Coordinates of C-alpha atoms and ligand atoms in Angstrom, one line a residue:
M1 CA -21.2 -28.6 -155.1
K2 CA -22.6 -25.3 -156.2
T3 CA -25.1 -25.3 -153.4
I4 CA -22.4 -25.9 -150.8
W5 CA -20.5 -22.9 -152.1
V6 CA -23.6 -20.8 -151.9
L7 CA -24.2 -22.0 -148.4
T8 CA -20.7 -21.3 -147.2
L9 CA -20.7 -17.9 -148.8
S10 CA -24.0 -17.0 -147.2
L11 CA -22.7 -18.2 -143.9
I12 CA -19.6 -16.1 -144.1
F13 CA -21.8 -13.2 -145.1
L14 CA -24.2 -13.8 -142.2
S15 CA -21.6 -14.1 -139.7
G16 CA -20.0 -11.0 -141.0
C17 CA -23.2 -9.2 -140.4
F18 CA -23.4 -10.6 -136.9
E19 CA -19.9 -9.4 -136.2
T20 CA -20.7 -5.9 -137.0
K21 CA -23.9 -5.9 -134.9
K22 CA -21.9 -7.4 -132.0
T23 CA -19.6 -4.3 -131.7
V24 CA -21.5 -2.7 -128.9
H25 CA -20.0 0.2 -126.9
L26 CA -18.3 -1.0 -123.8
D27 CA -18.4 1.1 -120.7
G28 CA -14.9 1.2 -119.4
K29 CA -15.9 2.9 -116.1
K30 CA -18.5 0.2 -115.3
L31 CA -16.1 -2.6 -116.4
L32 CA -13.4 -1.2 -114.2
E33 CA -15.8 -1.3 -111.2
Q34 CA -16.9 -4.8 -112.0
K35 CA -13.6 -6.4 -112.8
C36 CA -10.9 -4.6 -110.8
S37 CA -12.4 -2.9 -107.7
K38 CA -12.2 -6.1 -105.7
C39 CA -8.5 -5.4 -105.3
H40 CA -7.8 -1.9 -106.5
N41 CA -9.3 1.2 -104.8
L42 CA -10.9 3.3 -107.6
D43 CA -11.3 6.7 -105.8
L44 CA -9.8 9.9 -106.9
P45 CA -7.9 10.9 -104.8
P46 CA -7.4 7.3 -103.7
K47 CA -8.2 5.9 -100.3
T48 CA -5.5 3.7 -99.0
F49 CA -5.9 1.0 -96.4
E50 CA -3.5 -0.9 -94.1
D51 CA -4.6 -4.3 -95.5
E52 CA -5.2 -3.3 -99.2
K53 CA -4.8 -6.1 -101.7
A54 CA -3.3 -3.9 -104.5
P55 CA -2.2 -0.4 -105.2
P56 CA -5.0 2.1 -105.8
M57 CA -5.9 2.3 -109.5
M58 CA -4.8 6.0 -109.6
A59 CA -1.3 5.0 -108.6
V60 CA -1.3 2.2 -111.2
A61 CA -2.4 4.5 -114.0
F62 CA 0.2 7.3 -113.0
H63 CA 2.8 4.6 -112.7
V64 CA 2.3 2.9 -116.0
R65 CA 1.9 6.1 -117.9
S66 CA 5.1 7.6 -116.6
F67 CA 7.3 4.4 -116.8
I68 CA 6.3 3.4 -120.3
K69 CA 9.3 3.8 -122.5
T70 CA 8.6 5.7 -125.8
G71 CA 10.6 8.1 -128.0
D72 CA 7.3 9.5 -129.3
E73 CA 5.1 11.1 -126.7
S74 CA 2.0 10.6 -128.8
Q75 CA 2.5 6.9 -128.4
R76 CA 2.6 7.0 -124.6
V77 CA -1.0 6.4 -123.9
P78 CA -1.5 3.8 -126.7
K79 CA 1.5 2.0 -125.3
A80 CA 0.2 2.2 -121.8
I81 CA -3.1 0.8 -122.9
A82 CA -1.2 -2.1 -124.6
F83 CA 0.8 -2.7 -121.4
V84 CA -2.4 -3.0 -119.3
K85 CA -4.1 -5.4 -121.8
D86 CA -1.0 -7.7 -121.6
Y87 CA -0.3 -7.4 -117.9
V88 CA -3.8 -8.2 -116.6
V89 CA -3.8 -11.5 -118.4
A90 CA -0.1 -12.3 -118.1
P91 CA 1.3 -10.5 -115.1
N92 CA 5.0 -11.2 -114.4
V93 CA 7.6 -9.9 -112.0
S94 CA 9.9 -8.7 -114.7
K95 CA 7.1 -6.8 -116.5
S96 CA 5.8 -5.1 -113.3
F97 CA 6.6 -1.4 -112.8
C98 CA 6.0 -1.9 -109.0
D99 CA 9.0 -1.5 -106.9
K100 CA 10.4 -4.6 -105.2
E101 CA 9.1 -3.6 -101.8
S102 CA 5.5 -3.1 -102.9
L103 CA 5.6 -6.3 -105.0
K104 CA 6.7 -8.2 -102.0
S105 CA 3.9 -6.8 -99.7
Y106 CA 1.1 -7.1 -102.3
G107 CA 2.3 -10.2 -104.1
L108 CA 2.1 -10.5 -107.9
M109 CA -1.3 -9.7 -109.4
P110 CA -3.1 -13.0 -110.1
S111 CA -3.8 -13.4 -113.9
Q112 CA -7.3 -12.3 -114.8
K113 CA -7.3 -14.4 -117.9
G114 CA -10.8 -15.7 -118.7
K115 CA -12.4 -13.1 -116.4
V116 CA -12.0 -10.2 -118.8
T117 CA -11.7 -10.1 -122.6
Q118 CA -9.2 -8.0 -124.6
D119 CA -12.1 -5.8 -125.8
E120 CA -13.2 -5.1 -122.2
L121 CA -9.6 -4.4 -121.3
Q122 CA -9.3 -1.9 -124.1
A123 CA -12.3 0.0 -122.8
I124 CA -11.0 -0.3 -119.2
A125 CA -7.6 1.0 -120.0
E126 CA -8.9 3.8 -122.2
Y127 CA -11.0 4.9 -119.3
M128 CA -8.1 4.6 -116.8
F129 CA -5.8 6.9 -118.7
K130 CA -8.6 9.4 -119.4
H131 CA -9.9 9.5 -115.9
F132 CA -6.8 9.2 -113.7
T133 CA -5.0 12.3 -114.8
Q134 CA -3.2 15.1 -112.9
K135 CA -5.8 17.5 -114.0
N136 CA -8.7 15.4 -112.7
L137 CA -6.8 14.8 -109.4
D138 CA -6.3 18.6 -109.0
E139 CA -10.0 19.3 -109.6
A140 CA -11.0 16.6 -107.2
Q141 CA -8.7 17.9 -104.5
R142 CA -10.0 21.5 -105.0
I143 CA -13.5 20.2 -104.4
E144 CA -12.4 18.2 -101.4
N145 CA -10.5 21.2 -99.9
R146 CA -13.6 23.4 -100.4
L147 CA -15.8 20.8 -98.6
N148 CA -13.2 20.5 -95.8
A149 CA -13.1 24.3 -95.3
M150 CA -16.9 24.4 -94.7
P151 CA -18.4 24.1 -91.3
K152 CA -19.4 20.5 -90.9
G153 CA -23.1 21.4 -90.7
E154 CA -23.0 23.1 -94.0
R155 CA -21.1 20.2 -95.6
L156 CA -23.8 17.9 -94.4
A157 CA -26.5 20.2 -95.7
L158 CA -24.8 20.2 -99.1
Q159 CA -24.4 16.4 -99.1
N160 CA -27.9 15.7 -98.1
N161 CA -29.4 18.0 -100.8
C162 CA -30.8 20.6 -98.4
L163 CA -29.1 23.3 -100.5
S164 CA -31.2 22.5 -103.5
C165 CA -34.1 24.2 -101.7
H166 CA -32.3 26.5 -99.3
K167 CA -29.7 29.2 -99.5
V168 CA -28.1 30.8 -96.5
D169 CA -29.4 34.3 -97.2
K170 CA -31.8 34.0 -100.1
H171 CA -35.3 32.4 -100.3
I172 CA -35.5 29.8 -103.1
V173 CA -38.0 27.0 -102.6
G174 CA -37.6 27.1 -98.8
P175 CA -36.8 30.1 -96.6
A176 CA -33.3 31.5 -96.3
F177 CA -31.5 29.6 -93.5
K178 CA -30.7 33.0 -91.9
N179 CA -34.4 33.8 -91.7
V180 CA -35.1 30.5 -90.2
A181 CA -32.4 31.1 -87.5
M182 CA -33.8 34.6 -86.8
R183 CA -37.4 33.5 -86.5
E184 CA -38.9 34.0 -83.1
G185 CA -39.3 30.8 -81.1
N186 CA -36.9 28.8 -83.4
T187 CA -34.8 27.1 -80.8
L188 CA -32.4 24.4 -81.6
E189 CA -34.9 21.8 -80.6
V190 CA -37.6 23.3 -82.9
L191 CA -35.2 23.1 -85.9
V192 CA -34.3 19.5 -85.1
H193 CA -38.0 18.6 -84.9
S194 CA -38.8 20.3 -88.2
I195 CA -35.9 18.5 -90.0
Q196 CA -37.0 15.2 -88.7
N197 CA -40.7 15.6 -89.2
G198 CA -41.0 18.2 -92.0
S199 CA -42.8 21.6 -91.8
K200 CA -45.6 23.3 -93.7
Q201 CA -47.4 26.6 -93.7
K202 CA -45.1 28.1 -91.2
Y203 CA -43.5 30.5 -93.7
A204 CA -45.7 32.7 -95.9
S205 CA -42.9 33.0 -98.3
S206 CA -43.0 29.2 -99.1
K207 CA -46.4 29.8 -100.9
G208 CA -47.6 26.2 -100.0
A209 CA -44.3 24.5 -100.6
I210 CA -43.6 22.0 -97.8
M211 CA -40.5 20.9 -96.0
P212 CA -40.2 17.1 -96.4
A213 CA -39.4 15.0 -93.4
F214 CA -35.9 13.6 -93.3
K215 CA -36.5 10.5 -91.3
K216 CA -33.5 8.6 -92.7
L217 CA -30.9 11.2 -91.5
N218 CA -29.3 10.1 -88.3
D219 CA -29.7 12.2 -85.1
G220 CA -26.1 13.3 -84.9
D221 CA -26.1 14.7 -88.4
I222 CA -29.5 16.4 -87.9
K223 CA -28.1 18.0 -84.7
T224 CA -24.9 19.2 -86.5
I225 CA -27.0 20.7 -89.4
A226 CA -29.5 22.3 -86.9
E227 CA -26.6 23.8 -84.9
W228 CA -25.1 25.2 -88.1
I229 CA -28.4 26.8 -89.2
H230 CA -29.0 28.1 -85.7
S231 CA -25.5 29.7 -85.6
L232 CA -26.4 31.8 -88.7
K233 CA -28.4 34.0 -86.3
Y234 CA -25.2 35.6 -85.1
E235 CA -23.7 36.1 -88.5
K236 CA -23.7 39.5 -90.1
Ligands
HEC301 C1 -7.2 -10.3 -107.2 C2 -6.7 -9.0 -107.1 C3 -6.6 -8.1 -108.3 C4 -7.5 -7.9 -109.3 C5 -9.0 -8.5 -109.4 C6 -7.0 -7.0 -110.2 N1 -5.7 -6.7 -109.8 FE1 -4.3 -5.5 -110.8 N2 -2.9 -5.8 -109.4 C7 -3.1 -6.6 -108.3 C8 -1.9 -6.6 -107.4 C9 -1.7 -7.2 -106.1 C10 -1.0 -5.7 -108.2 C11 0.4 -5.3 -107.7 C12 1.5 -6.3 -108.0 C13 1.8 -6.3 -109.4 O1 2.2 -5.3 -110.0 O2 1.6 -7.4 -110.0 C14 -1.6 -5.3 -109.4 C15 -1.0 -4.5 -110.4 C16 -1.7 -4.2 -111.6 C17 -1.0 -3.5 -112.7 C18 0.5 -3.2 -112.7 C19 0.9 -1.9 -112.0 C20 2.4 -1.7 -112.2 O3 2.8 -0.6 -111.7 O4 3.1 -2.4 -112.8 C21 -2.0 -3.2 -113.5 C22 -1.8 -2.5 -114.9 C23 -3.2 -3.7 -113.0 N3 -3.0 -4.3 -111.8 C24 -4.4 -3.6 -113.7 C25 -5.6 -4.2 -113.3 C26 -6.8 -4.2 -114.0 C27 -7.1 -3.3 -115.2 C28 -7.7 -5.0 -113.4 C29 -9.2 -5.2 -113.7 C30 -9.4 -5.8 -115.0 C31 -7.0 -5.5 -112.2 N4 -5.8 -5.1 -112.2 C32 -7.6 -6.4 -111.3 C33 -4.2 -7.2 -107.9 C34 -5.4 -7.3 -108.6
HEC302 C1 -37.9 20.1 -101.5 C2 -37.4 21.3 -100.9 C3 -36.7 21.2 -99.5 C4 -35.6 20.4 -99.2 C5 -34.9 19.4 -100.0 C6 -35.3 20.8 -97.8 N1 -36.1 21.8 -97.4 FE1 -36.2 22.7 -95.5 N2 -37.9 23.7 -96.1 C7 -38.5 23.7 -97.2 C8 -39.7 24.5 -97.2 C9 -40.6 24.8 -98.3 C10 -39.7 25.1 -95.9 C11 -40.7 26.0 -95.3 C12 -41.9 25.1 -94.8 C13 -42.9 25.9 -94.1 O1 -43.4 26.9 -94.7 O2 -43.3 25.5 -93.0 C14 -38.5 24.5 -95.2 C15 -38.2 24.8 -93.9 C16 -37.0 24.4 -93.2 C17 -36.7 24.8 -91.9 C18 -37.5 25.7 -90.9 C19 -38.4 24.8 -90.0 C20 -38.9 25.6 -88.9 O3 -39.5 25.0 -88.0 O4 -38.8 26.9 -88.9 C21 -35.5 24.1 -91.6 C22 -34.7 24.2 -90.3 C23 -35.1 23.4 -92.8 N3 -36.1 23.6 -93.8 C24 -34.0 22.6 -92.9 C25 -33.7 21.7 -94.0 C26 -32.6 20.8 -94.0 C27 -31.6 20.7 -92.9 C28 -32.8 20.2 -95.1 C29 -31.9 19.0 -95.6 C30 -31.8 17.9 -94.7 C31 -33.8 20.7 -95.9 N4 -34.4 21.7 -95.1 C32 -34.3 20.3 -97.1 C33 -38.1 23.0 -98.4 C34 -37.1 22.1 -98.4

């Protein structure tokens, strides 16, 4: 009898140990991508499509947060998290904050019971209400507006990392793009050729640094970047 007690106690003790070891940190962002992006667009600002399966996640987060009923503002996010944890496993027309029209066009969300645990949902929902905020949306839109205001060639140069080695009017690793544009013999074709195949020892200022070949960039993008660099010749 005594041995059985000792056994049970040590089992409880051991499983207790095991429990604490099991509480690993869950990555809400990654889980959201894995478990929810099949239907919900996760971009900020969101992309919307004609045949989208569900409202973008930003809309869901804004929606849930603002429609949650609470007398105490400090409870708004905890309540919103509780709503998500419940809704995802037990969706229901009367619970949904979606308007009737949207509900009709999307259809009710299929229950994700068995596909996601409550702990995972906790991490997902915490991330949702931290990430999809008005502040982050404004910031993302500011960056997008800045990109949109740039000439397309400059935007492509930024997106393809050219600007980590080049500035418009200052030498860093590579020559200033203005100097490249002004250099004798640098026609548009020469610039396209150098971006495609790389360049070395053409500029004394590079001190042996080389321009890598960008074989993977498509011809259209290379031409657009080269035209932008070339046009800097005429800038004051
Ligand atoms: C198979 C497609 C699908 C998947 C996967 C899916 N959803 Fe949904 N979800 C929908 C649809 C469709 C709606 C809109 C209709 C509704 O409210 O039920 C919706 C609505 C919601 C709503 C309610 C929004 C409101 O305003 O009431 C929440 C919250 C939500 N989803 C969270 C999630 C989370 C979190 C995940 C990932 C764990 C997820 N969904 C995965 C299709 C999906
Ligand atoms: C790792 C650093 C690095 C990156 C990234 C880089 N460059 Fe360069 N680039 C250089 C260096 C160094 C030179 C000067 C090479 C020389 O002396 O011949 C150069 C030269 C050039 C030239 C002048 C070539 C000529 O024939 O006069 C152009 C045009 C150019 N780069 C465009 C680009 C574009 C466009 C990108 C992005 C797609 C890019 N570079 C990315 C380092 C870089």
